[in-house]
Structures are given as C-alpha cells and as structure tokens.
Amino acid sequence: MHRTLPSARELATCKQQRFSAWKPWTVGAPNVAPRAPTASVRCVAAAVAQPAAAPLVASHASHATTPAHPIPADDTHDAEQLPALPTWTPPANRPGLYDQQGRLVLKALTLPELEAWCAAQGEAAPANRALQIWRWMYADPPAGSWVRSLEETMGRQNGFAAKFVEKVGPHVSLEGGLKLSQVVRASDGTRKLVFTLLGGEAAGGSIETVLIPVVRQQGLRDRLTICVSSQVGCAMNCQFCYTGRMGLLGNLSTAQIVEQVVEARRFLAQEGDRTPLTNLVFMGMGEPLHNTEAVLAAADIVSHYLGLHISHNKITISTVGLVPEMRAVLARTRVQVALSLHATTDEVRDWIVPVNRRYDLATLTAALEEMFPKEEEAAIGSLSSSDEAAAAAVSHEAAAAAAGSSSSLGAAADVSSGPESERWLPPVEQLGSDAPSSSSSGSSSSEAGKGSSKEGRSLLVEYTMLHGINDTLDDAHRLADMLRRVNCKVNLIVFNPHKGTRFQPSTDEDISAFRSALIRSGMVCTIRDSRGDDEMAACGQLGNVGLSFRPSPILDAPERFRKFLLPPSPAVATKQAATSPAVA
Ligand code: SF4
C-alpha cells in the first residue's frame, strides 16, 4: 500500500531530534548523551520569547508529541483524507524533514533529492519539475522570488498548474520555519536579523543572523558576507563567547539554516540593497559540527549555482575542533574550514575552550597535520625585515575588511578572497575554483574527495586575543611551532566584550607584536577588527542569555591568570558560586 505521509512515530522522530547534553567542561563525559530536554527547553524559550503562545507551555509531557505551535485553523487539514502520494524514501539523518503538520519541508532537500521526490510523485520530467520548484524557492527575481508556497506561483510565468498544486500542495511546505522579528543596525553598516523559530527543537526561541558589508578598494565591487547560526545557543561553553553562556537550547533544521539566507535575500530586496551577497560563514550561534548533518545539507543547498549560488569557496564552516566531524566535512564537501583555536597550551584551552578536554592540543595538531598537510615546512625567520615592516604598517582595517561577525569568530572566506586584506601578505595558493558547485545531479556525497587538502584546501586558524591570557610572545612562538606543518593562515581577532565577561581585549601593541612574531616565523597572518560591536552583532556577542533557563557555568580561571580578569559582577559571582564545577 502506498503511503503519503510519515507515520506518527516517524514524525515524532523528525520533530524531536535529540541533541547532545554533553558538557565539554565535564571531563570524561560522553560525546553524545541522548536526552530529551526539548520539551522543557522549548517551554522556557517559548515562554520568554512568546508569552502569548499559551499552548506552548500547557504541559511538559504533552510537548513530547504535540506541535510546539498551534496550527492555524485555516491551515489545518486531515492528512489521512488526502489522496495518497507514492512511496518515497527520504534522506537518512536529515533533521527537520517534516513540519508540525506532517508536511514534507522542501527546503530540507538538495536538488537531487528533490528530483527523486518528484520522480516518486510520477512526474513525467522529474528533473524539470524539481528545477522548477527549486528556482521558485531560491532564484533571484524574476526567475524565483523566494516564494513561500506553490500557490504563490499560480498565474505567473512558469508558475505551477492548478492540478499540480492541488495534488502536491497539501503535502509539502516551502516555508523555512523562521519569522523575521527584528532588524538591528550597527553604525558600521552591519545588520543583525533576529528570527523567531516557528518549529523544530527550540520552537518559540530566537536566533540571529548577521549581514556584514565589505567595503572594498576603488574599482572593486562592495559585497556582503552573511553569518548564519546553526544552533540555538551552544553547548561548547567557550568562556569568552556570549552565545556559549546560553547553553544549548536546540539544533536548527536544514531548512532553518537555508531560510536564513533566503530571508536575507528577501530583506535586501526590500531594502533596495543590490550589494551582492557572496560569502557565507557558519560562525553565528552554535557549533556547526555539533549539528553536522543539517549544516552539510544546508551548505549543499545554498551553494547550488541555480539557486542561492554562494560558491563552495566562499562558504566557511567554523569549529572549535571536533576532529571526527572535521574529517567528515573534508570528505563530503568542498567548503572551507576554520578552526577556533584561541590558545597554545592545554592549561589555557581547557579553560577557555573546554572541548579541549576531549581533543587536546597534541591530538588536534596531529589531526590538522594529517588533514591539512603542508608540503614544505615553513622556514623560521624566513621573512626579511622589509616584509615585517610592511606587515607592521598594515592597519587593522585592512584585515578587518574581511568581514566576519559571530560567536565562532572568523571570516575565512573573506580573508581568503579579499585583496584588500592580504595585499601585504605572502601569496596564498588559490583555494579551488569558483565554478558552479554541482550540476543538477550533484550532491554532497557526489563531491566526496574533491576538497581534500592535497588539492589545495587550507585551514583558517582563528585566534581571539585576550589580554594577559593568550597574547604573549611565548604564545606566538608556540602557535607558530604548533602549526608549522599545517597548511593554514592565522586570523587574529580583537575580542568583543559582552555583558558579564571578565576578559579584556589585548592592546593594539600586543596584537601587533604577536602578529609580527608570527610573520617572522613564516606564518600568514591577518588581524580582524570588530564589526557591529556597538549593537551586539560582532564576534562572540550573538544570542540572548536571558532566554536560557540554565546558562552554562563560568569556569574557574587558573590561578596565574586571575589578575588579568575583571572582577565579576555581583550577579555573575553569585551564580558562579552556585553552578561552577571544579576545574580539573
Ligand atoms: S565560540 Fe562558537 S563554539 Fe564556542 S561557545 Fe561560542 S558559538 Fe559555541
């Protein structure tokens, strides 16, 4: 018997994607500890964000299987009464494949998957039908218009026929599960888009996406970088990051990640802003490789040249160093990878990037040397004094033009592509090509192996400069030594303070000296200044700790670093005393 819609059990699985409760600061904790906190998390997030949504907080027990949002009466349909569609095998491990009403979310599918679905529906020309849907969802006007339903296209050129809409429409959703609720504008032109989540693991909560303008030299066209979120909050608890303070409230689905780009294009069109959106960084809220399947599928979708057309070379996934997941990224896609390193000793990294307790620096470095091998070891002291002088003359702004604004702190794609940011640097090998990412039959898996480091992929190492913590010349020398066999560039990031933080940014002099030491050691190094920091849109400033019912703890600092920390605010000190675990 043909079945159209997923069973209740399948739906429950799709809707209740479990996420890890692993707390990286807990030594020896399992990497993935199944739990089902979604309901209570959703209740709290929803109660704070949408106090009027009474059904959301009816009872914790009921949330296990009850849609997080009430279904509007005019959208309600009895799925079992609909004519059956043919059986279709959905992609495995794809988060958020169905919405609360049991409809297939088409934005969770890559183009080849959409084509397979169209074939299963008996379409005579499934490739054409899939492309038609794809173009309406993702292509710029007039070809697309980023429509929200099949009905929107009816009566328009190349729109869908009433017969097709009637047959398929009730079973599918073209929505992405986000609602733009606020736009925050910083003085430097950075814009932060705040979205309310309409479904998924943290329905009712909110995420933030940042649009960063990159103003370039005369003769070069300005462009935009979009910094997208992959989770609501983050489990990694990096101590200098505001998002990390939230803890993890839930993973975003593939469609919710893709929709951030679609909504950004809609927003720019409404603003009359024709600046091309060319770069995408997974450096917003969350650790992308803690939600790998959703992120990789989303990267595949946004990079397709017949849709949102952001080149693989201009997409960067940033991670704190989840080694197995980094290998998966290299094997399955051609996107660029950035590593949030931030420390040169296990003592410091165990504290400020607690995931180091699982993958310590020795383990991480060995993996990097294997994944991003450098053909020839950099010659220490190989640069001339004139090279160094040229480097010293470069202002922060030059590198800052390489955009980036996020909690994971980096802008790899921009750094690798912006001549304004690298005119003083040794030449960097071209990373892949700008050719269309895949044909209509391409997919992540079909790209396997194309992005191996042996073919030129390099790593961007992000290093946030924290006064007195990780910014000494000894740190610079250790960093150069650690990375001497890794094909990489280093991006030094000016720390952006946020409410409650005890860290302070390094001085300009310390940053400059650190960079010079790296350059003398043969490293390629840029500095990135803050963007959007006056409106909490900069690196490490995204999120809202107030939405979290259980913020992550502030970890105790090793004794010798305490003199560099600001005194804790009374509220933070009280909470810390109550929640902070002992540091191993
Ligand atoms: S820096 Fe990135 S990985 Fe670390 S807590 Fe912030 S969002 Fe999470």
Coordinates of C-alpha atoms and ligand atoms in Angstrom, one line a residue:
M1 CA 0.0 0.0 0.0
H2 CA 1.3 3.4 -0.9
R3 CA 1.8 5.8 2.0
T4 CA 1.8 9.5 1.6
L5 CA 2.7 10.9 4.9
P6 CA 5.1 9.7 7.6
S7 CA 3.7 7.7 10.5
A8 CA 3.3 9.3 13.9
R9 CA 6.4 7.5 15.0
E10 CA 8.4 8.9 12.1
L11 CA 7.0 12.4 12.8
A12 CA 8.0 12.2 16.4
T13 CA 11.5 11.2 15.4
C14 CA 11.8 14.1 13.0
K15 CA 10.3 16.6 15.3
Q16 CA 12.1 15.6 18.4
Q17 CA 15.6 15.5 17.0
R18 CA 17.6 14.8 20.1
F19 CA 20.7 16.8 20.8
S20 CA 23.6 16.2 23.0
A21 CA 23.6 17.1 26.6
W22 CA 27.4 16.7 26.6
K23 CA 29.0 19.4 28.5
P24 CA 32.6 19.8 27.3
W25 CA 33.8 21.1 30.6
T26 CA 32.8 17.9 32.3
V27 CA 35.9 15.7 31.9
G28 CA 35.2 12.3 30.6
A29 CA 31.7 12.9 29.7
P30 CA 30.4 11.0 26.7
N31 CA 30.4 12.8 23.4
V32 CA 26.8 12.2 22.7
A33 CA 24.5 11.6 25.7
P34 CA 20.9 11.1 24.5
R35 CA 18.3 13.0 26.3
A36 CA 15.1 14.7 25.5
P37 CA 15.2 18.2 27.0
T38 CA 13.5 19.7 24.0
A39 CA 10.2 20.0 25.7
S40 CA 11.2 21.8 28.7
V41 CA 13.7 23.9 26.8
R42 CA 11.0 24.7 24.3
C43 CA 8.7 25.7 27.1
V44 CA 11.1 28.1 28.7
A45 CA 12.3 29.6 25.4
A46 CA 8.8 30.0 24.2
A47 CA 7.5 31.4 27.5
V48 CA 10.2 34.1 27.4
A49 CA 10.0 34.8 23.7
Q50 CA 6.3 34.5 23.1
P51 CA 4.4 34.7 26.4
A52 CA 1.2 34.9 24.5
A53 CA 1.6 31.5 23.0
A54 CA -0.2 29.7 25.7
P55 CA -0.4 26.3 24.1
L56 CA 3.3 26.1 24.1
V57 CA 3.5 25.9 27.8
A58 CA 0.5 23.7 28.5
S59 CA 2.5 20.8 29.9
H60 CA 5.9 19.3 29.5
A61 CA 4.5 15.9 29.0
S62 CA 2.3 16.9 26.2
H63 CA 5.2 18.5 24.3
A64 CA 6.8 15.2 23.5
T65 CA 4.4 14.7 20.7
T66 CA 2.4 17.9 20.5
P67 CA 3.4 20.5 17.9
A68 CA 5.1 23.4 19.5
H69 CA 3.0 25.9 17.7
P70 CA -0.8 25.8 17.4
I71 CA -1.8 25.0 13.9
P72 CA -3.8 27.9 12.4
A73 CA -7.4 26.8 11.7
D74 CA -7.1 27.7 8.0
D75 CA -4.0 25.6 7.6
T76 CA -5.4 22.6 9.3
H77 CA -6.1 19.6 7.2
D78 CA -6.8 16.0 7.8
A79 CA -3.8 14.3 6.3
E80 CA -5.4 10.8 6.2
Q81 CA -8.2 12.2 4.0
L82 CA -5.9 13.4 1.3
P83 CA -5.2 11.3 -1.8
A84 CA -2.1 9.2 -1.3
L85 CA 1.1 10.1 -3.0
P86 CA 3.6 7.3 -4.0
T87 CA 6.1 6.0 -1.6
W88 CA 9.3 7.9 -1.3
T89 CA 12.5 7.1 0.6
P90 CA 13.6 10.3 2.5
P91 CA 17.3 11.1 3.0
A92 CA 18.6 9.5 6.2
N93 CA 19.6 11.6 9.2
R94 CA 18.1 14.8 7.8
P95 CA 16.8 17.0 10.6
G96 CA 13.5 18.7 10.2
L97 CA 12.3 16.8 7.2
Y98 CA 8.6 17.3 8.2
D99 CA 6.9 20.2 9.8
Q100 CA 4.4 20.1 12.7
Q101 CA 1.6 19.3 10.3
G102 CA 3.4 16.4 8.8
R103 CA 4.2 18.2 5.5
L104 CA 7.5 17.5 3.7
V105 CA 9.7 20.6 4.1
L106 CA 11.2 21.0 0.6
K107 CA 13.9 23.3 1.8
A108 CA 15.4 20.3 3.7
L109 CA 16.2 18.7 0.4
T110 CA 19.1 19.0 -2.0
L111 CA 18.2 19.3 -5.7
P112 CA 19.0 15.6 -6.5
E113 CA 16.8 14.6 -3.5
L114 CA 14.0 16.9 -4.7
E115 CA 14.3 15.3 -8.1
A116 CA 14.0 11.9 -6.6
W117 CA 10.9 13.0 -4.7
C118 CA 9.4 14.4 -8.0
A119 CA 10.1 11.1 -9.7
A120 CA 8.3 9.3 -6.9
Q121 CA 5.3 11.5 -7.5
G122 CA 5.0 10.2 -11.0
E123 CA 6.2 13.4 -12.7
A124 CA 6.9 12.8 -16.4
A125 CA 10.0 15.0 -16.3
P126 CA 11.1 15.0 -12.6
A127 CA 14.4 16.9 -13.3
N128 CA 12.5 19.7 -14.8
R129 CA 9.8 19.7 -12.1
A130 CA 12.4 19.7 -9.4
L131 CA 14.3 22.6 -11.0
Q132 CA 11.0 24.5 -11.4
I133 CA 10.4 24.2 -7.7
W134 CA 14.0 24.9 -6.8
R135 CA 14.1 28.1 -8.9
W136 CA 10.9 29.4 -7.3
M137 CA 12.3 28.8 -3.8
Y138 CA 15.8 30.1 -4.3
A139 CA 16.5 32.0 -7.5
D140 CA 16.5 35.8 -7.6
P141 CA 13.6 37.5 -9.2
P142 CA 12.2 37.4 -11.8
A143 CA 13.1 33.7 -12.1
G144 CA 12.3 32.9 -8.4
S145 CA 11.0 35.4 -5.9
W146 CA 11.7 33.2 -2.9
V147 CA 8.1 32.1 -2.8
R148 CA 6.6 30.6 0.4
S149 CA 4.0 28.4 -1.3
L150 CA 3.2 26.7 -4.6
E151 CA 0.0 28.7 -4.8
E152 CA 2.0 31.9 -5.0
T153 CA 3.3 31.0 -8.4
M154 CA 0.0 30.2 -10.0
G155 CA -0.9 32.5 -12.9
R156 CA 2.7 33.7 -13.2
Q157 CA 5.1 32.9 -16.0
N158 CA 6.4 29.3 -15.4
G159 CA 4.1 29.0 -12.4
F160 CA 2.6 25.7 -11.3
A161 CA -0.6 24.4 -12.8
A162 CA -3.6 24.2 -10.6
K163 CA -3.7 20.4 -11.0
F164 CA -0.2 20.0 -9.6
V165 CA -0.8 22.4 -6.8
E166 CA -3.9 20.6 -5.8
K167 CA -2.2 17.2 -5.9
V168 CA 1.0 18.1 -4.1
G169 CA 0.4 21.4 -2.3
P170 CA -1.3 19.9 0.9
H171 CA 1.7 17.5 1.4
V172 CA 4.6 19.9 1.2
S173 CA 5.8 23.1 2.8
L174 CA 8.0 25.7 1.1
E175 CA 8.5 27.6 4.4
G176 CA 11.7 27.6 6.3
G177 CA 10.4 27.8 9.8
L178 CA 11.6 31.3 10.6
K179 CA 9.9 34.7 11.1
L180 CA 12.0 37.9 10.9
S181 CA 11.2 39.6 14.2
Q182 CA 13.8 42.4 14.5
V183 CA 16.5 44.2 12.5
V184 CA 19.3 45.8 14.4
R185 CA 21.6 48.2 12.6
A186 CA 25.1 48.9 13.7
S187 CA 26.9 52.2 13.0
D188 CA 29.4 50.5 10.5
G189 CA 26.5 49.2 8.3
T190 CA 26.4 45.7 9.9
R191 CA 22.8 44.5 10.2
K192 CA 21.7 41.8 12.6
L193 CA 18.5 39.9 11.7
V194 CA 16.7 38.3 14.6
F195 CA 14.4 35.4 13.8
T196 CA 11.7 33.7 15.8
L197 CA 11.7 29.9 15.3
L198 CA 8.3 28.7 14.2
G199 CA 9.1 25.0 14.7
G200 CA 11.8 22.5 15.4
E201 CA 13.7 21.7 18.6
A202 CA 13.6 25.2 20.1
A203 CA 10.3 26.5 18.7
G204 CA 9.5 29.9 20.1
G205 CA 13.1 30.7 20.7
S206 CA 15.2 33.0 18.5
I207 CA 18.4 33.1 16.5
E208 CA 20.5 35.8 15.0
T209 CA 22.0 36.2 11.5
V210 CA 24.4 39.0 10.6
L211 CA 24.9 40.7 7.3
I212 CA 28.4 42.3 7.1
P213 CA 29.3 44.8 4.5
V214 CA 32.7 44.5 3.0
V215 CA 33.7 47.9 1.5
R216 CA 36.5 47.4 -1.0
Q217 CA 39.0 49.4 -2.7
Q218 CA 38.1 51.6 -5.7
G219 CA 37.4 49.5 -8.7
L220 CA 36.3 46.5 -6.7
R221 CA 32.7 45.9 -6.0
D222 CA 31.5 46.0 -2.4
R223 CA 29.9 42.8 -1.2
L224 CA 28.2 41.2 1.7
T225 CA 29.0 38.3 4.0
I226 CA 26.2 36.5 5.8
C227 CA 27.0 34.9 9.1
V228 CA 24.4 32.2 9.8
S229 CA 23.5 30.3 13.0
S230 CA 23.4 26.5 13.2
Q231 CA 22.1 26.1 16.7
V232 CA 20.0 27.9 19.3
G233 CA 22.7 28.6 21.9
C234 CA 25.7 26.4 22.1
A235 CA 27.0 23.5 24.2
M236 CA 30.7 24.3 23.9
N237 CA 30.8 27.0 26.6
C238 CA 33.8 28.9 25.2
Q239 CA 34.4 31.3 28.1
F240 CA 34.8 34.5 26.0
C241 CA 31.6 33.9 24.0
Y242 CA 28.1 35.3 24.9
T243 CA 26.4 32.5 22.9
G244 CA 28.2 29.9 24.9
R245 CA 26.7 31.3 28.1
M246 CA 23.3 30.3 26.8
G247 CA 23.9 26.6 26.8
L248 CA 22.4 24.5 24.0
L249 CA 18.6 25.0 23.5
G250 CA 18.4 23.1 20.3
N251 CA 19.6 22.4 16.8
L252 CA 18.4 24.2 13.8
S253 CA 17.0 22.1 10.9
T254 CA 18.5 22.2 7.4
A255 CA 15.6 24.3 6.2
Q256 CA 16.0 26.8 9.1
I257 CA 19.6 27.3 8.2
V258 CA 18.8 27.7 4.5
E259 CA 16.0 30.0 5.3
Q260 CA 18.4 32.5 6.9
V261 CA 19.9 33.1 3.5
V262 CA 16.6 33.2 1.8
E263 CA 15.3 35.7 4.3
A264 CA 18.4 37.8 4.0
R265 CA 17.8 38.0 0.2
R266 CA 14.2 39.0 0.8
F267 CA 15.3 41.6 3.3
L268 CA 18.0 43.0 1.0
A269 CA 15.5 43.2 -1.9
Q270 CA 13.0 45.1 0.3
E271 CA 15.8 47.5 1.4
G272 CA 16.7 48.0 -2.3
D273 CA 20.2 46.9 -1.4
R274 CA 21.8 45.4 -4.5
T275 CA 25.1 44.6 -2.9
P276 CA 25.9 41.0 -3.9
L277 CA 25.8 38.5 -1.1
T278 CA 28.8 36.4 -2.0
N279 CA 30.2 34.9 1.2
L280 CA 28.7 32.7 3.9
V281 CA 30.2 31.8 7.2
F282 CA 28.8 29.3 9.7
M283 CA 30.0 31.4 12.6
G284 CA 26.8 32.6 14.1
M285 CA 25.2 31.0 17.1
G286 CA 26.2 27.4 17.8
E287 CA 28.9 24.9 16.9
P288 CA 28.2 23.9 13.3
L289 CA 29.8 20.5 13.6
H290 CA 27.6 19.7 16.6
N291 CA 24.8 19.7 14.0
T292 CA 26.7 18.3 11.1
E293 CA 24.0 16.6 9.0
A294 CA 21.9 19.7 8.9
V295 CA 24.8 22.0 8.2
L296 CA 26.3 19.9 5.4
A297 CA 22.9 19.6 3.7
A298 CA 22.3 23.3 4.0
A299 CA 25.8 24.1 2.6
D300 CA 25.0 21.9 -0.4
I301 CA 21.7 23.7 -0.9
V302 CA 22.9 27.3 -0.6
S303 CA 25.9 26.6 -2.9
H304 CA 23.9 25.4 -5.9
Y305 CA 24.5 27.7 -8.8
L306 CA 20.9 27.5 -9.9
G307 CA 19.6 28.7 -6.5
L308 CA 21.2 30.8 -3.9
H309 CA 24.6 30.4 -5.7
I310 CA 27.1 31.0 -3.0
S311 CA 30.3 29.3 -4.1
H312 CA 31.7 26.5 -2.0
N313 CA 34.9 28.5 -1.9
K314 CA 33.0 31.3 -0.2
I315 CA 31.4 29.2 2.4
T316 CA 33.3 28.6 5.7
I317 CA 32.4 26.2 8.5
S318 CA 34.0 27.1 11.8
T319 CA 34.6 24.6 14.5
V320 CA 36.1 24.5 17.9
G321 CA 37.9 21.4 16.8
L322 CA 35.6 18.4 16.7
V323 CA 38.1 16.1 15.0
P324 CA 35.8 13.4 13.6
E325 CA 33.3 15.9 12.3
M326 CA 36.1 17.9 10.6
R327 CA 37.2 14.8 8.8
A328 CA 33.6 14.3 7.6
V329 CA 33.5 17.9 6.3
L330 CA 36.6 17.4 4.3
A331 CA 35.4 14.1 2.9
R332 CA 31.9 15.2 1.9
T333 CA 32.1 18.8 0.8
R334 CA 34.4 21.4 -0.7
V335 CA 33.6 24.2 1.7
Q336 CA 36.3 25.9 3.7
V337 CA 37.1 25.1 7.3
A338 CA 38.1 27.4 10.1
L339 CA 39.4 26.3 13.5
S340 CA 38.7 28.3 16.6
L341 CA 42.0 27.7 18.4
H342 CA 42.4 30.6 20.8
A343 CA 45.2 29.1 23.0
T344 CA 48.6 27.5 22.8
T345 CA 48.6 25.5 26.0
D346 CA 46.3 22.9 27.3
E347 CA 46.1 24.7 30.6
V348 CA 44.5 27.8 28.9
R349 CA 42.5 26.0 26.2
D350 CA 41.0 23.5 28.8
W351 CA 39.7 26.6 30.5
I352 CA 38.6 29.0 27.7
V353 CA 37.6 26.3 25.1
P354 CA 36.5 23.4 27.2
V355 CA 36.2 21.0 24.3
N356 CA 40.0 20.8 24.5
R357 CA 39.5 18.3 27.4
R358 CA 38.2 15.9 24.7
Y359 CA 40.6 16.8 21.9
D360 CA 43.7 18.2 23.5
L361 CA 46.3 20.3 21.5
A362 CA 48.5 17.3 20.8
T363 CA 45.6 15.3 19.4
L364 CA 44.3 18.3 17.5
T365 CA 47.6 19.3 16.0
A366 CA 48.3 15.7 14.8
A367 CA 44.9 15.6 13.1
L368 CA 45.5 19.0 11.5
E369 CA 48.8 17.9 10.1
E370 CA 47.1 14.9 8.6
M371 CA 44.0 16.9 7.2
F372 CA 45.9 20.0 6.0
P373 CA 49.4 18.9 5.3
K374 CA 51.9 21.5 4.4
E375 CA 54.3 20.4 1.6
E376 CA 57.3 22.3 2.9
E377 CA 57.9 23.2 6.4
A378 CA 58.0 27.0 6.9
A379 CA 61.4 28.3 7.4
I380 CA 61.7 30.1 10.7
G381 CA 62.8 33.7 10.3
S382 CA 62.5 33.4 6.5
L383 CA 60.9 36.8 6.0
S384 CA 63.0 39.8 5.5
S385 CA 62.9 42.9 7.7
S386 CA 61.1 44.8 4.9
D387 CA 58.4 42.1 4.9
E388 CA 58.0 42.6 8.6
A389 CA 57.9 46.4 8.2
A390 CA 55.3 46.1 5.6
A391 CA 53.3 43.9 7.8
A392 CA 53.6 46.3 10.7
A393 CA 52.3 49.2 8.5
V394 CA 49.1 47.4 7.8
S395 CA 46.2 48.8 9.7
H396 CA 43.6 46.6 11.4
E397 CA 41.1 47.9 9.0
A398 CA 42.8 46.2 6.1
A399 CA 42.2 42.8 7.5
A400 CA 39.0 43.9 9.1
A401 CA 37.6 44.5 5.7
A402 CA 37.5 40.8 5.6
A403 CA 34.2 40.5 7.2
G404 CA 33.1 38.4 10.0
S405 CA 30.8 38.7 12.9
S406 CA 30.0 35.8 15.0
S407 CA 30.5 33.7 18.0
S408 CA 32.9 31.4 16.4
L409 CA 35.0 34.3 15.4
G410 CA 36.2 34.3 11.9
A411 CA 35.7 35.2 8.3
A412 CA 37.7 32.7 6.4
A413 CA 36.0 33.0 3.1
D414 CA 36.7 36.7 3.1
V415 CA 40.2 36.5 4.3
S416 CA 41.0 34.1 1.5
S417 CA 39.4 36.2 -1.2
G418 CA 39.8 39.9 -0.3
P419 CA 42.8 41.5 -1.8
E420 CA 42.3 44.5 0.5
S421 CA 43.1 42.2 3.4
E422 CA 46.1 40.4 2.0
R423 CA 48.0 42.9 -0.2
W424 CA 50.9 42.8 2.3
L425 CA 50.9 39.1 2.8
P426 CA 52.9 36.3 1.1
P427 CA 50.9 34.9 -1.8
V428 CA 48.4 32.3 -0.8
E429 CA 47.5 29.5 -3.1
Q430 CA 44.1 29.6 -4.8
L431 CA 41.6 27.5 -3.0
G432 CA 39.7 25.5 -5.6
S433 CA 37.7 27.2 -8.3
D434 CA 34.7 29.4 -8.5
A435 CA 33.0 27.1 -10.9
P436 CA 29.4 26.1 -10.2
S437 CA 29.4 23.7 -7.3
S438 CA 27.5 20.9 -8.8
S439 CA 25.2 20.1 -11.6
S440 CA 21.6 19.2 -11.0
S441 CA 22.7 15.8 -10.2
G442 CA 25.4 16.8 -7.8
S443 CA 25.2 16.4 -4.1
S444 CA 27.4 16.5 -1.1
S445 CA 28.2 12.9 -1.4
S446 CA 29.0 13.2 -5.1
E447 CA 31.6 15.8 -4.2
A448 CA 33.4 13.4 -2.0
G449 CA 37.1 13.8 -2.2
K450 CA 37.1 16.9 -4.3
G451 CA 38.1 19.1 -1.4
S452 CA 40.9 17.1 0.0
S453 CA 43.7 19.2 1.4
K454 CA 46.1 17.6 -1.1
E455 CA 44.2 19.6 -3.8
G456 CA 44.9 22.9 -2.1
R457 CA 42.4 23.3 0.8
S458 CA 43.9 25.2 3.6
L459 CA 42.7 25.9 7.1
L460 CA 41.9 29.2 8.7
V461 CA 43.0 29.3 12.3
E462 CA 41.1 31.8 14.4
Y463 CA 42.7 33.2 17.5
T464 CA 40.9 35.7 19.8
M465 CA 43.3 38.0 21.5
L466 CA 42.6 38.1 25.3
H467 CA 44.7 40.4 27.4
G468 CA 47.1 38.6 29.6
I469 CA 45.6 35.2 28.8
N470 CA 46.9 34.1 25.4
D471 CA 48.6 37.2 23.8
T472 CA 52.3 36.9 24.9
L473 CA 55.2 36.4 22.5
D474 CA 55.7 33.0 24.0
D475 CA 52.2 32.2 22.8
A476 CA 53.0 33.5 19.4
H477 CA 56.1 31.3 19.2
R478 CA 54.2 28.2 20.5
L479 CA 51.5 28.9 17.9
A480 CA 53.9 29.1 15.0
D481 CA 55.6 25.9 16.2
M482 CA 52.3 24.1 16.6
L483 CA 51.2 25.0 13.1
R484 CA 54.4 24.7 11.2
R485 CA 53.3 21.5 9.4
V486 CA 49.8 22.7 8.8
N487 CA 48.7 24.4 5.6
C488 CA 47.0 27.4 7.2
K489 CA 46.6 31.1 7.8
V490 CA 46.1 32.7 11.2
N491 CA 43.4 35.3 11.8
L492 CA 43.9 37.3 14.9
I493 CA 40.6 38.5 16.3
V494 CA 40.0 41.5 18.5
F495 CA 37.9 40.4 21.5
N496 CA 34.5 42.0 21.7
P497 CA 33.4 42.3 25.3
H498 CA 29.8 41.5 26.4
K499 CA 27.8 41.8 29.5
G500 CA 29.2 39.8 32.3
T501 CA 32.5 38.9 30.7
R502 CA 35.7 39.1 32.7
F503 CA 38.0 39.1 29.8
Q504 CA 39.6 42.2 28.3
P505 CA 40.8 42.8 24.7
S506 CA 44.5 42.8 24.1
T507 CA 46.2 46.1 23.4
D508 CA 47.0 47.2 19.9
E509 CA 50.7 46.9 20.7
D510 CA 50.4 43.4 21.9
I511 CA 48.4 42.3 18.9
S512 CA 50.9 44.0 16.6
A513 CA 53.8 42.3 18.3
F514 CA 52.0 39.0 18.2
R515 CA 51.4 39.3 14.5
S516 CA 55.0 40.3 13.8
A517 CA 56.3 37.3 15.7
L518 CA 54.1 35.0 13.6
I519 CA 55.1 36.6 10.4
R520 CA 58.8 36.3 11.4
S521 CA 58.1 32.6 11.9
G522 CA 56.8 32.3 8.3
M523 CA 53.1 32.3 9.1
V524 CA 50.5 34.1 7.0
C525 CA 48.6 36.2 9.5
T526 CA 45.8 38.8 9.3
I527 CA 44.0 40.8 12.0
R528 CA 40.3 41.3 12.1
D529 CA 38.7 44.2 13.9
S530 CA 35.2 44.3 15.4
R531 CA 32.2 44.7 13.1
G532 CA 28.8 45.6 14.5
D533 CA 30.0 45.5 18.1
D534 CA 28.1 48.6 19.1
E535 CA 24.9 46.6 18.6
M536 CA 26.0 43.2 19.9
A537 CA 26.4 41.9 16.4
A538 CA 30.1 41.2 16.5
C539 CA 32.1 38.1 17.2
G540 CA 31.1 36.4 20.3
Q541 CA 28.2 38.7 21.0
L542 CA 25.2 36.9 19.5
G543 CA 22.4 35.4 21.4
N544 CA 20.4 36.2 24.5
V545 CA 21.4 34.6 27.7
G546 CA 18.1 35.7 29.2
L547 CA 16.3 33.1 27.1
S548 CA 18.2 30.3 28.7
F549 CA 16.7 28.6 31.7
R550 CA 20.1 27.2 32.7
P551 CA 23.1 29.2 31.4
S552 CA 26.4 27.5 31.1
P553 CA 28.7 28.0 34.0
I554 CA 31.6 30.4 34.1
L555 CA 34.7 28.2 34.7
D556 CA 37.3 28.9 37.3
A557 CA 40.4 30.5 35.9
P558 CA 43.8 29.0 36.6
E559 CA 45.4 30.9 39.5
R560 CA 48.1 32.7 37.5
F561 CA 45.6 34.3 35.1
R562 CA 43.2 35.7 37.6
K563 CA 45.0 39.0 37.9
F564 CA 44.1 39.7 34.2
L565 CA 40.4 39.2 34.7
L566 CA 37.9 41.9 35.5
P567 CA 36.1 41.4 38.8
P568 CA 32.9 39.5 38.4
S569 CA 29.6 41.4 38.7
P570 CA 27.7 40.5 41.8
A571 CA 25.0 38.7 40.0
V572 CA 27.5 36.6 38.0
A573 CA 29.6 35.9 41.1
T574 CA 26.6 34.6 42.9
K575 CA 25.5 32.4 40.1
Q576 CA 29.1 31.1 39.5
A577 CA 29.4 30.1 43.1
A578 CA 26.2 28.1 42.8
T579 CA 26.9 26.4 39.5
S580 CA 30.6 26.3 38.6
P581 CA 32.1 22.8 38.6
A582 CA 35.7 22.3 39.8
V583 CA 38.3 22.7 37.1
A584 CA 40.2 19.5 36.5
Ligands
SF4_1 S1 32.7 30.4 20.2 FE1 31.3 29.1 18.9 S2 31.6 27.1 19.7 FE2 32.4 28.5 21.3 S3 30.6 28.8 22.6 FE3 30.6 30.4 21.1 S4 29.2 29.7 19.5 FE4 29.8 27.9 20.7

